[in-house]
């Protein structure tokens, strides 16, 4: 008789459940809960656009709703299903999304006196109010502990744990002092489900710890007290109220507590896995494995790769993070990504595409894709850089901006759209070239996220430019699928992640193979992209640019 | 009692007359005749987009219509006017627009056996079919007669006289052999009016001769026979059937012949001035004088300057042409220009501006101007190069293309429009900086052409970037006004061009002064433009580019 697992995915605007048949891999039900607070779940501040918080009450309400409704739908969809057959649960969430909590793990925002204070809420991943603190951490670490930075691409981000905690201390000492500890959302949900909110003993995931809080076994866990004290005298004491050890997501965080079991009709004690960040579990749900890069294609992208941890892996300059076990136990998890991909296309369509291409953004996208895919590589004569939102990898520089080059009096919107798509593929190639250079194998890209399924033109362009097969995950909910998978592994239904992936992860039948005629043309264009990329993006570059336009014109004339 | 002059302006799609009161400067009547042949007056060939010809019959029909209708309207508008008070006529036309003619000056296209042959028609200025011949002329001259090229910016254009004549010889020897001579349109109309069509004696203007046919007194007129013979063995003999001397436009080409006088009701023998190219007469009509650059702002621009010819003027690299007397007798006429200005804005509005800015191109322009002028210099964070149609000055390179740099996910259409306007102003500044460097004074810019009157935002931006007052010609028909002015000077109503300009040329009351706060910001931005311009545009440049985006962001942050 089939067993089932539940994946719980806590996103930016909503949370969702997914119930998976562990024998067939079938996704039998799902339920989405939209957070009611703020603007689409995000608490903002009209005076400061950097602020982005979430109301922890939304998580509690959402958690119960998505499980209960998911179970109800599962019963309706699958006669063989009953809640008693659920053997494990896994949780993923956005991150770094830390919450200040009291001694028992209750978020301050849920306590009297803090209800209306956004600083007592969850500090959502995209909160950018801590940029000064991030800069201070980067500056201090580059002097005192360069090793800390080497594992996170050389720059500490305002989106990450310590910057947020430090900013909280500076702008709202009352909240900071009332906080016994800070807990990442992906760790807090399993703590809630297992009935162990004690910040000193609840199991923290190595994924958020390593990628966001500079945790690594090689230097004894979190950053040392000397370093933290140099940042702020209050931080060393906080370190003692955080954690010494962080765990991989195949670890059982605990058994489902009686209270939640009763409330939901699930069996008490079933495995609840240690949590991880959504993209990382999404990568596992997509089929990420050695040689198989999982690319989560959305407004921005996240590229996740793994490399066996039984051999040394050098620091890879310009790559966002390398954390042992953050994706799959026994492997280094390597995270990279582009700060804008879908966002560039959205910007273009919303700001620069005339009504002749359609009345709505969707209609415009359809028309642009249709027209752009009829063009040959290089036929546009255009070259773009994908830096409209800075460059996350491999330059890690937010003070960069977009470039479009080669336009004539005849350049059309579909041609420019094609150049923008190509630019994002060239940016993706920069990342893959860099990790390969440092010994990480990449033979195939498994794409997931909205864009991957919607645009065959985009996928074919990526195949041609990366000169690799592009596959697309069959699941539209790879994050929740990955969470369910870890719940099943934590429940010992599978011996390891790889065998669980063999059963649960599928790719779509249609794969995109590089078109042989396109590959060499794109190789030429990439050399020009690389030249302009290095020229505008690095202080080390020194040379000439006068070949660029001439070569673009020559390629255009040849291809037309 | 007031005297009057008639200006006749032969453009690309139409010709027009303008009747001017020489005492008050009032423009009392005007009439436009749209050429009936081809597409809006241009005979094209669907098999070859380079071909652009005109039917000489349109000129004859147009000439009679615009004078007759102009006179009729003048009578209606001004009771004091009578045709007998017209004392002179002047003619301007597009150029180089040469026609093959027979021994008596009749265009071959009007003769039996050639009626349907476009090669026997007028070869319109923008005909680009002679690019191979132009390249051959440049190559030969740079070896044999580098001095010829030095006066025309270093490159002979497919739009010019010898390239067209040579192409005619190569593609249609029958036409070439039937042609006794070739006559520029601006010379042919005065010949017609004075009744002297003899190609050997009709007075040719130094403007077209010097700017388009490599005529200069310093080397004895047209290119020498050795050079022409090296181009093609048939050319030396043709040289004998062209002209030895070319004249400034204040010269009387002859008196109005009896036939035309009777037909139109004008007095026989009134002065008909030597013709010139439209932009050059337009510059004079706008008020061009030493220190006052006349800028004809249209789809492309033409910048005309003068410098006294009693002192030596060095060759100015990258400037299209320097010809003694081509604008005003006694001065070197210096022609420069940008290959696309209004065309870039049209391209942007037609291809990249959403319907939210307006339903029509005009509405979109109005909305863009309104939004763009609210921004401060540098506030967009954007920088563009104005090379969508290559660069005519100072790089003289058609194989260049547009650049837009600095875009974010928030960049809007008005911001990009502003950057494009600024780019054309930076391009204008490159030209002015270059001519100043070679000793040509420029203290003020007098703008004319459609764009100058329509966009105060554009004019203010030019004032700020060029750091000079921008004035706008009061006349909307400066070419025809300049032609009338030369008719009056040839009739000895004025002693010279300057005194005629004092009476006839006016500028609009509203002048644009540089805004002091904007000037230093644009100086910083121009330094970046210059860097990117030299980097992408010259093989000599070698350096770094990594400062560009950082500085744009720093300026943007300061200005916001």
Short mmCIF file of N, CA and C in Angstrom, two decimals, chain B residues 234-371:
data_model
loop_
_atom_site.label_atom_id
_atom_site.label_comp_id
_atom_site.label_asym_id
_atom_site.label_seq_id
_atom_site.Cartn_x
_atom_site.Cartn_y
_atom_site.Cartn_z
N UNK B 234 36.91 56.88 -69.76
CA UNK B 234 35.95 57.78 -70.40
C UNK B 234 35.83 59.12 -69.68
N UNK B 235 36.34 59.20 -68.46
CA UNK B 235 36.09 60.41 -67.67
C UNK B 235 36.89 61.65 -68.10
N UNK B 236 38.15 61.49 -68.54
CA UNK B 236 38.87 62.72 -68.93
C UNK B 236 38.14 63.50 -70.03
N UNK B 237 37.56 62.81 -70.99
CA UNK B 237 36.84 63.52 -72.05
C UNK B 237 35.60 64.21 -71.50
N UNK B 238 34.94 63.56 -70.55
CA UNK B 238 33.77 64.19 -69.94
C UNK B 238 34.15 65.47 -69.23
N UNK B 239 35.32 65.46 -68.59
CA UNK B 239 35.76 66.67 -67.86
C UNK B 239 35.72 67.89 -68.77
N UNK B 240 36.09 67.73 -70.04
CA UNK B 240 36.06 68.85 -70.98
C UNK B 240 34.63 69.33 -71.26
N UNK B 241 33.66 68.51 -70.95
CA UNK B 241 32.27 68.89 -71.23
C UNK B 241 31.54 69.27 -69.93
N UNK B 242 32.31 69.54 -68.89
CA UNK B 242 31.70 70.00 -67.64
C UNK B 242 31.99 71.49 -67.47
N UNK B 243 32.88 71.87 -66.59
CA UNK B 243 33.10 73.31 -66.39
C UNK B 243 34.49 73.55 -65.84
N UNK B 244 34.99 74.74 -66.13
CA UNK B 244 36.31 75.15 -65.64
C UNK B 244 36.17 75.98 -64.36
N UNK B 245 35.09 76.75 -64.34
CA UNK B 245 34.92 77.70 -63.23
C UNK B 245 33.54 77.50 -62.62
N UNK B 246 33.48 77.59 -61.30
CA UNK B 246 32.19 77.53 -60.61
C UNK B 246 32.03 78.81 -59.80
N UNK B 247 30.78 79.21 -59.59
CA UNK B 247 30.48 80.56 -59.07
C UNK B 247 29.76 80.51 -57.72
N UNK B 248 29.95 81.60 -56.97
CA UNK B 248 29.21 81.73 -55.72
C UNK B 248 27.77 82.15 -56.03
N UNK B 249 26.89 81.93 -55.07
CA UNK B 249 25.45 82.10 -55.33
C UNK B 249 25.00 83.56 -55.35
N UNK B 250 25.89 84.46 -55.00
CA UNK B 250 25.52 85.88 -55.13
C UNK B 250 25.78 86.38 -56.56
N UNK B 251 26.30 85.51 -57.41
CA UNK B 251 26.56 85.86 -58.81
C UNK B 251 25.26 85.74 -59.61
N UNK B 252 25.09 86.62 -60.55
CA UNK B 252 23.94 86.52 -61.44
C UNK B 252 24.23 85.45 -62.49
N UNK B 253 23.41 84.42 -62.53
CA UNK B 253 23.60 83.38 -63.55
C UNK B 253 23.20 83.93 -64.91
N UNK B 254 22.25 84.87 -64.91
CA UNK B 254 21.78 85.49 -66.16
C UNK B 254 20.48 86.22 -65.88
N UNK B 255 19.90 86.74 -66.93
CA UNK B 255 18.61 87.40 -66.78
C UNK B 255 17.49 86.44 -67.13
N UNK B 256 16.34 86.65 -66.55
CA UNK B 256 15.19 85.79 -66.85
C UNK B 256 14.88 85.89 -68.34
N UNK B 257 14.76 84.75 -69.01
CA UNK B 257 14.58 84.77 -70.46
C UNK B 257 13.15 85.18 -70.83
N UNK B 258 13.00 85.65 -72.06
CA UNK B 258 11.71 86.17 -72.53
C UNK B 258 10.60 85.13 -72.40
N UNK B 259 10.92 83.90 -72.75
CA UNK B 259 9.89 82.87 -72.76
C UNK B 259 9.28 82.69 -71.38
N UNK B 260 10.12 82.53 -70.35
CA UNK B 260 9.61 82.34 -68.98
C UNK B 260 8.98 83.63 -68.46
N UNK B 261 9.59 84.79 -68.82
CA UNK B 261 9.04 86.07 -68.37
C UNK B 261 7.61 86.23 -68.87
N UNK B 262 7.39 85.94 -70.12
CA UNK B 262 6.05 86.07 -70.70
C UNK B 262 5.08 85.08 -70.08
N UNK B 263 5.58 83.89 -69.94
CA UNK B 263 4.70 82.85 -69.42
C UNK B 263 4.20 83.18 -68.00
N UNK B 264 5.05 83.85 -67.22
CA UNK B 264 4.75 84.09 -65.79
C UNK B 264 4.32 85.51 -65.48
N UNK B 265 4.45 86.40 -66.46
CA UNK B 265 4.11 87.80 -66.19
C UNK B 265 5.19 88.54 -65.43
N UNK B 266 6.40 88.01 -65.44
CA UNK B 266 7.52 88.71 -64.78
C UNK B 266 8.27 89.54 -65.82
N UNK B 267 9.15 90.43 -65.32
CA UNK B 267 9.91 91.24 -66.27
C UNK B 267 11.07 90.42 -66.85
N UNK B 268 11.26 90.53 -68.12
CA UNK B 268 12.39 89.87 -68.77
C UNK B 268 13.68 90.48 -68.24
N UNK B 269 14.69 89.63 -68.05
CA UNK B 269 16.01 90.15 -67.68
C UNK B 269 16.26 90.32 -66.20
N UNK B 270 15.23 90.10 -65.35
CA UNK B 270 15.52 90.23 -63.91
C UNK B 270 16.53 89.16 -63.51
N UNK B 271 17.27 89.46 -62.43
CA UNK B 271 18.41 88.60 -62.07
C UNK B 271 17.95 87.21 -61.62
N UNK B 272 18.62 86.20 -62.15
CA UNK B 272 18.50 84.84 -61.63
C UNK B 272 19.87 84.48 -61.07
N UNK B 273 19.91 84.16 -59.77
CA UNK B 273 21.19 83.90 -59.12
C UNK B 273 21.69 82.50 -59.44
N UNK B 274 22.98 82.31 -59.31
CA UNK B 274 23.59 80.98 -59.40
C UNK B 274 23.01 80.11 -58.28
N UNK B 275 22.77 78.84 -58.58
CA UNK B 275 22.13 77.96 -57.59
C UNK B 275 23.10 77.37 -56.58
N UNK B 276 22.53 76.82 -55.53
CA UNK B 276 23.33 76.13 -54.51
C UNK B 276 22.49 75.03 -53.87
N UNK B 277 23.13 74.24 -53.04
CA UNK B 277 22.45 73.13 -52.38
C UNK B 277 21.52 73.68 -51.30
N UNK B 278 20.41 73.02 -51.08
CA UNK B 278 19.36 73.53 -50.18
C UNK B 278 19.86 73.86 -48.78
N UNK B 279 20.65 72.96 -48.19
CA UNK B 279 21.09 73.21 -46.82
C UNK B 279 21.94 74.49 -46.73
N UNK B 280 22.73 74.73 -47.76
CA UNK B 280 23.63 75.88 -47.72
C UNK B 280 22.85 77.18 -47.83
N UNK B 281 21.87 77.20 -48.72
CA UNK B 281 21.04 78.41 -48.80
C UNK B 281 20.16 78.53 -47.56
N UNK B 282 19.75 77.39 -47.02
CA UNK B 282 18.97 77.41 -45.78
C UNK B 282 19.77 78.01 -44.64
N UNK B 283 21.03 77.69 -44.61
CA UNK B 283 21.89 78.25 -43.57
C UNK B 283 21.94 79.77 -43.68
N UNK B 284 22.09 80.27 -44.89
CA UNK B 284 22.13 81.72 -45.09
C UNK B 284 20.78 82.33 -44.71
N UNK B 285 19.69 81.67 -45.08
CA UNK B 285 18.36 82.14 -44.72
C UNK B 285 18.14 82.17 -43.22
N UNK B 286 18.85 81.27 -42.51
CA UNK B 286 18.71 81.24 -41.05
C UNK B 286 19.56 82.31 -40.38
N UNK B 287 20.57 82.81 -41.11
CA UNK B 287 21.41 83.85 -40.52
C UNK B 287 22.84 83.43 -40.27
N UNK B 288 23.25 82.34 -40.92
CA UNK B 288 24.63 81.85 -40.75
C UNK B 288 25.63 82.96 -41.04
N UNK B 289 26.60 83.11 -40.15
CA UNK B 289 27.65 84.11 -40.32
C UNK B 289 28.84 83.68 -39.48
N UNK B 290 29.91 84.41 -39.54
CA UNK B 290 31.08 83.99 -38.77
C UNK B 290 30.70 83.92 -37.30
N UNK B 291 30.99 82.80 -36.65
CA UNK B 291 30.65 82.60 -35.24
C UNK B 291 29.24 82.08 -35.02
N UNK B 292 28.41 82.14 -36.06
CA UNK B 292 27.03 81.66 -35.92
C UNK B 292 26.82 80.41 -36.78
N UNK B 293 26.76 79.29 -36.11
CA UNK B 293 26.55 78.02 -36.80
C UNK B 293 25.06 77.86 -37.10
N UNK B 294 24.75 77.54 -38.34
CA UNK B 294 23.36 77.23 -38.67
C UNK B 294 23.17 75.73 -38.64
N UNK B 295 22.21 75.30 -37.82
CA UNK B 295 21.97 73.85 -37.69
C UNK B 295 20.59 73.55 -38.25
N UNK B 296 20.58 72.74 -39.30
CA UNK B 296 19.31 72.34 -39.89
C UNK B 296 18.94 71.01 -39.26
N UNK B 297 17.95 71.07 -38.39
CA UNK B 297 17.58 69.92 -37.55
C UNK B 297 16.41 69.18 -38.18
N UNK B 298 16.69 68.01 -38.69
CA UNK B 298 15.60 67.23 -39.26
C UNK B 298 15.84 65.77 -38.94
N UNK B 299 15.49 64.89 -39.88
CA UNK B 299 15.74 63.47 -39.64
C UNK B 299 17.23 63.26 -39.41
N UNK B 300 18.05 63.94 -40.20
CA UNK B 300 19.48 64.04 -39.91
C UNK B 300 19.74 65.53 -39.67
N UNK B 301 20.99 65.91 -39.41
CA UNK B 301 21.25 67.34 -39.31
C UNK B 301 22.35 67.73 -40.26
N UNK B 302 22.31 69.02 -40.59
CA UNK B 302 23.39 69.59 -41.36
C UNK B 302 23.85 70.82 -40.59
N UNK B 303 25.12 70.89 -40.29
CA UNK B 303 25.69 72.03 -39.58
C UNK B 303 26.52 72.83 -40.56
N UNK B 304 26.21 74.11 -40.71
CA UNK B 304 26.99 74.93 -41.63
C UNK B 304 27.62 76.09 -40.90
N UNK B 305 28.89 76.30 -41.20
CA UNK B 305 29.66 77.37 -40.59
C UNK B 305 30.45 78.07 -41.68
N UNK B 306 30.89 79.27 -41.37
CA UNK B 306 31.76 79.97 -42.31
C UNK B 306 32.96 80.53 -41.56
N UNK B 307 34.07 80.66 -42.31
CA UNK B 307 35.29 81.25 -41.76
C UNK B 307 35.93 82.07 -42.89
N UNK B 308 36.40 83.26 -42.57
CA UNK B 308 36.96 84.16 -43.58
C UNK B 308 38.02 83.47 -44.44
N UNK B 309 37.98 83.73 -45.75
CA UNK B 309 38.94 83.03 -46.62
C UNK B 309 40.21 83.82 -46.87
N UNK B 310 40.39 84.94 -46.13
CA UNK B 310 41.64 85.68 -46.31
C UNK B 310 42.74 85.20 -45.36
N UNK B 311 42.43 84.15 -44.63
CA UNK B 311 43.48 83.52 -43.83
C UNK B 311 43.36 82.01 -44.03
N UNK B 312 44.49 81.32 -43.92
CA UNK B 312 44.45 79.89 -44.24
C UNK B 312 43.61 79.10 -43.23
N UNK B 313 42.90 78.08 -43.72
CA UNK B 313 42.13 77.18 -42.85
C UNK B 313 42.65 75.77 -43.06
N UNK B 314 43.08 75.16 -41.99
CA UNK B 314 43.59 73.78 -42.10
C UNK B 314 42.46 72.83 -42.46
N UNK B 315 42.83 71.70 -43.05
CA UNK B 315 41.86 70.62 -43.24
C UNK B 315 41.39 70.17 -41.86
N UNK B 316 40.10 69.89 -41.75
CA UNK B 316 39.56 69.49 -40.45
C UNK B 316 39.13 68.02 -40.55
N UNK B 317 39.88 67.12 -39.91
CA UNK B 317 39.57 65.69 -40.06
C UNK B 317 38.15 65.38 -39.58
N UNK B 318 37.46 64.58 -40.36
CA UNK B 318 36.13 64.13 -39.95
C UNK B 318 35.02 65.10 -40.23
N UNK B 319 35.32 66.20 -40.88
CA UNK B 319 34.27 67.17 -41.21
C UNK B 319 33.99 67.06 -42.70
N UNK B 320 32.68 67.00 -43.04
CA UNK B 320 32.28 66.54 -44.38
C UNK B 320 32.85 67.36 -45.52
N UNK B 321 32.92 68.68 -45.38
CA UNK B 321 33.39 69.43 -46.53
C UNK B 321 33.78 70.86 -46.18
N UNK B 322 34.82 71.32 -46.85
CA UNK B 322 35.25 72.71 -46.73
C UNK B 322 35.41 73.25 -48.15
N UNK B 323 34.59 74.25 -48.50
CA UNK B 323 34.62 74.77 -49.87
C UNK B 323 34.56 76.30 -49.83
N UNK B 324 35.53 76.91 -50.47
CA UNK B 324 35.59 78.37 -50.51
C UNK B 324 34.36 78.91 -51.25
N UNK B 325 33.57 79.71 -50.56
CA UNK B 325 32.42 80.36 -51.19
C UNK B 325 31.16 79.54 -51.28
N UNK B 326 31.14 78.36 -50.70
CA UNK B 326 29.95 77.50 -50.90
C UNK B 326 28.74 78.01 -50.14
N UNK B 327 28.96 78.79 -49.09
CA UNK B 327 27.83 79.37 -48.36
C UNK B 327 27.74 80.86 -48.66
N UNK B 328 28.81 81.57 -48.38
CA UNK B 328 28.86 83.02 -48.60
C UNK B 328 30.19 83.34 -49.30
N UNK B 329 30.16 84.16 -50.31
CA UNK B 329 31.39 84.55 -51.01
C UNK B 329 32.34 85.23 -50.03
N UNK B 330 33.61 84.88 -50.14
CA UNK B 330 34.59 85.48 -49.25
C UNK B 330 34.83 84.67 -47.98
N UNK B 331 34.10 83.59 -47.84
CA UNK B 331 34.24 82.73 -46.66
C UNK B 331 34.35 81.27 -47.10
N UNK B 332 35.11 80.53 -46.35
CA UNK B 332 35.03 79.09 -46.51
C UNK B 332 33.68 78.62 -45.96
N UNK B 333 33.00 77.80 -46.72
CA UNK B 333 31.81 77.15 -46.19
C UNK B 333 32.24 75.82 -45.59
N UNK B 334 31.84 75.57 -44.38
CA UNK B 334 32.24 74.34 -43.68
C UNK B 334 30.97 73.56 -43.36
N UNK B 335 30.89 72.36 -43.92
CA UNK B 335 29.69 71.55 -43.75
C UNK B 335 30.00 70.34 -42.87
N UNK B 336 29.19 70.16 -41.87
CA UNK B 336 29.30 68.96 -41.05
C UNK B 336 27.88 68.44 -40.82
N UNK B 337 27.72 67.44 -39.98
CA UNK B 337 26.36 66.97 -39.74
C UNK B 337 26.34 65.62 -39.07
N UNK B 338 25.14 65.25 -38.64
CA UNK B 338 24.94 63.97 -37.98
C UNK B 338 23.99 63.13 -38.85
N UNK B 339 24.32 61.86 -39.00
CA UNK B 339 23.56 61.05 -39.94
C UNK B 339 22.17 60.68 -39.44
N UNK B 340 21.91 60.82 -38.17
CA UNK B 340 20.54 60.62 -37.68
C UNK B 340 20.33 61.43 -36.42
N UNK B 341 19.28 62.21 -36.39
CA UNK B 341 18.86 62.92 -35.18
C UNK B 341 17.36 62.69 -35.02
N UNK B 342 16.56 63.42 -35.78
CA UNK B 342 15.11 63.17 -35.71
C UNK B 342 14.77 61.72 -36.03
N UNK B 343 15.55 61.12 -36.92
CA UNK B 343 15.31 59.72 -37.26
C UNK B 343 15.44 58.79 -36.06
N UNK B 344 16.32 59.12 -35.13
CA UNK B 344 16.47 58.28 -33.93
C UNK B 344 15.23 58.40 -33.06
N UNK B 345 14.72 59.63 -32.93
CA UNK B 345 13.51 59.82 -32.11
C UNK B 345 12.32 59.12 -32.77
N UNK B 346 12.24 59.24 -34.10
CA UNK B 346 11.15 58.57 -34.83
C UNK B 346 11.24 57.06 -34.66
N UNK B 347 12.45 56.54 -34.79
CA UNK B 347 12.65 55.10 -34.60
C UNK B 347 12.16 54.68 -33.22
N UNK B 348 12.56 55.44 -32.21
CA UNK B 348 12.18 55.09 -30.84
C UNK B 348 10.65 55.12 -30.68
N UNK B 349 10.05 56.21 -31.14
CA UNK B 349 8.60 56.37 -30.96
C UNK B 349 7.82 55.31 -31.75
N UNK B 350 8.28 55.01 -32.94
CA UNK B 350 7.54 54.03 -33.74
C UNK B 350 7.75 52.59 -33.28
N UNK B 351 8.87 52.30 -32.68
CA UNK B 351 9.19 50.92 -32.34
C UNK B 351 9.12 50.57 -30.87
N UNK B 352 9.26 51.56 -29.98
CA UNK B 352 9.50 51.21 -28.58
C UNK B 352 8.70 52.03 -27.57
N UNK B 353 7.66 52.69 -27.99
CA UNK B 353 6.88 53.47 -27.02
C UNK B 353 5.46 52.92 -26.93
N UNK B 354 5.08 52.49 -25.72
CA UNK B 354 3.76 51.86 -25.54
C UNK B 354 2.61 52.85 -25.73
N UNK B 355 1.44 52.29 -25.89
CA UNK B 355 0.23 53.08 -26.14
C UNK B 355 -0.13 53.96 -24.96
N UNK B 356 0.39 53.64 -23.78
CA UNK B 356 0.04 54.46 -22.61
C UNK B 356 0.54 55.90 -22.77
N UNK B 357 1.45 56.13 -23.70
CA UNK B 357 1.94 57.49 -23.93
C UNK B 357 1.15 58.23 -25.00
N UNK B 358 0.22 57.54 -25.64
CA UNK B 358 -0.58 58.22 -26.66
C UNK B 358 -0.94 57.28 -27.78
N UNK B 359 -1.95 57.68 -28.54
CA UNK B 359 -2.44 56.81 -29.61
C UNK B 359 -1.65 57.03 -30.89
N UNK B 360 -1.17 58.23 -31.11
CA UNK B 360 -0.44 58.54 -32.34
C UNK B 360 1.00 58.87 -32.01
N UNK B 361 1.84 58.91 -33.07
CA UNK B 361 3.24 59.29 -32.87
C UNK B 361 3.33 60.70 -32.31
N UNK B 362 2.50 61.61 -32.80
CA UNK B 362 2.52 62.98 -32.30
C UNK B 362 2.18 63.05 -30.82
N UNK B 363 1.15 62.30 -30.43
CA UNK B 363 0.76 62.29 -29.01
C UNK B 363 1.87 61.70 -28.16
N UNK B 364 2.51 60.66 -28.68
CA UNK B 364 3.62 60.06 -27.93
C UNK B 364 4.78 61.04 -27.78
N UNK B 365 5.10 61.74 -28.86
CA UNK B 365 6.17 62.75 -28.77
C UNK B 365 5.83 63.80 -27.72
N UNK B 366 4.59 64.25 -27.73
CA UNK B 366 4.20 65.30 -26.77
C UNK B 366 4.36 64.78 -25.35
N UNK B 367 3.90 63.56 -25.11
CA UNK B 367 3.98 63.00 -23.75
C UNK B 367 5.43 62.77 -23.34
N UNK B 368 6.25 62.30 -24.27
CA UNK B 368 7.66 62.06 -23.95
C UNK B 368 8.37 63.37 -23.63
N UNK B 369 8.13 64.39 -24.47
CA UNK B 369 8.76 65.69 -24.22
C UNK B 369 8.36 66.23 -22.85
N UNK B 370 7.08 66.11 -22.55
CA UNK B 370 6.58 66.65 -21.29
C UNK B 370 7.22 65.94 -20.09
N UNK B 371 7.29 64.61 -20.18
CA UNK B 371 7.85 63.86 -19.06
C UNK B 371 9.37 64.03 -18.99
#
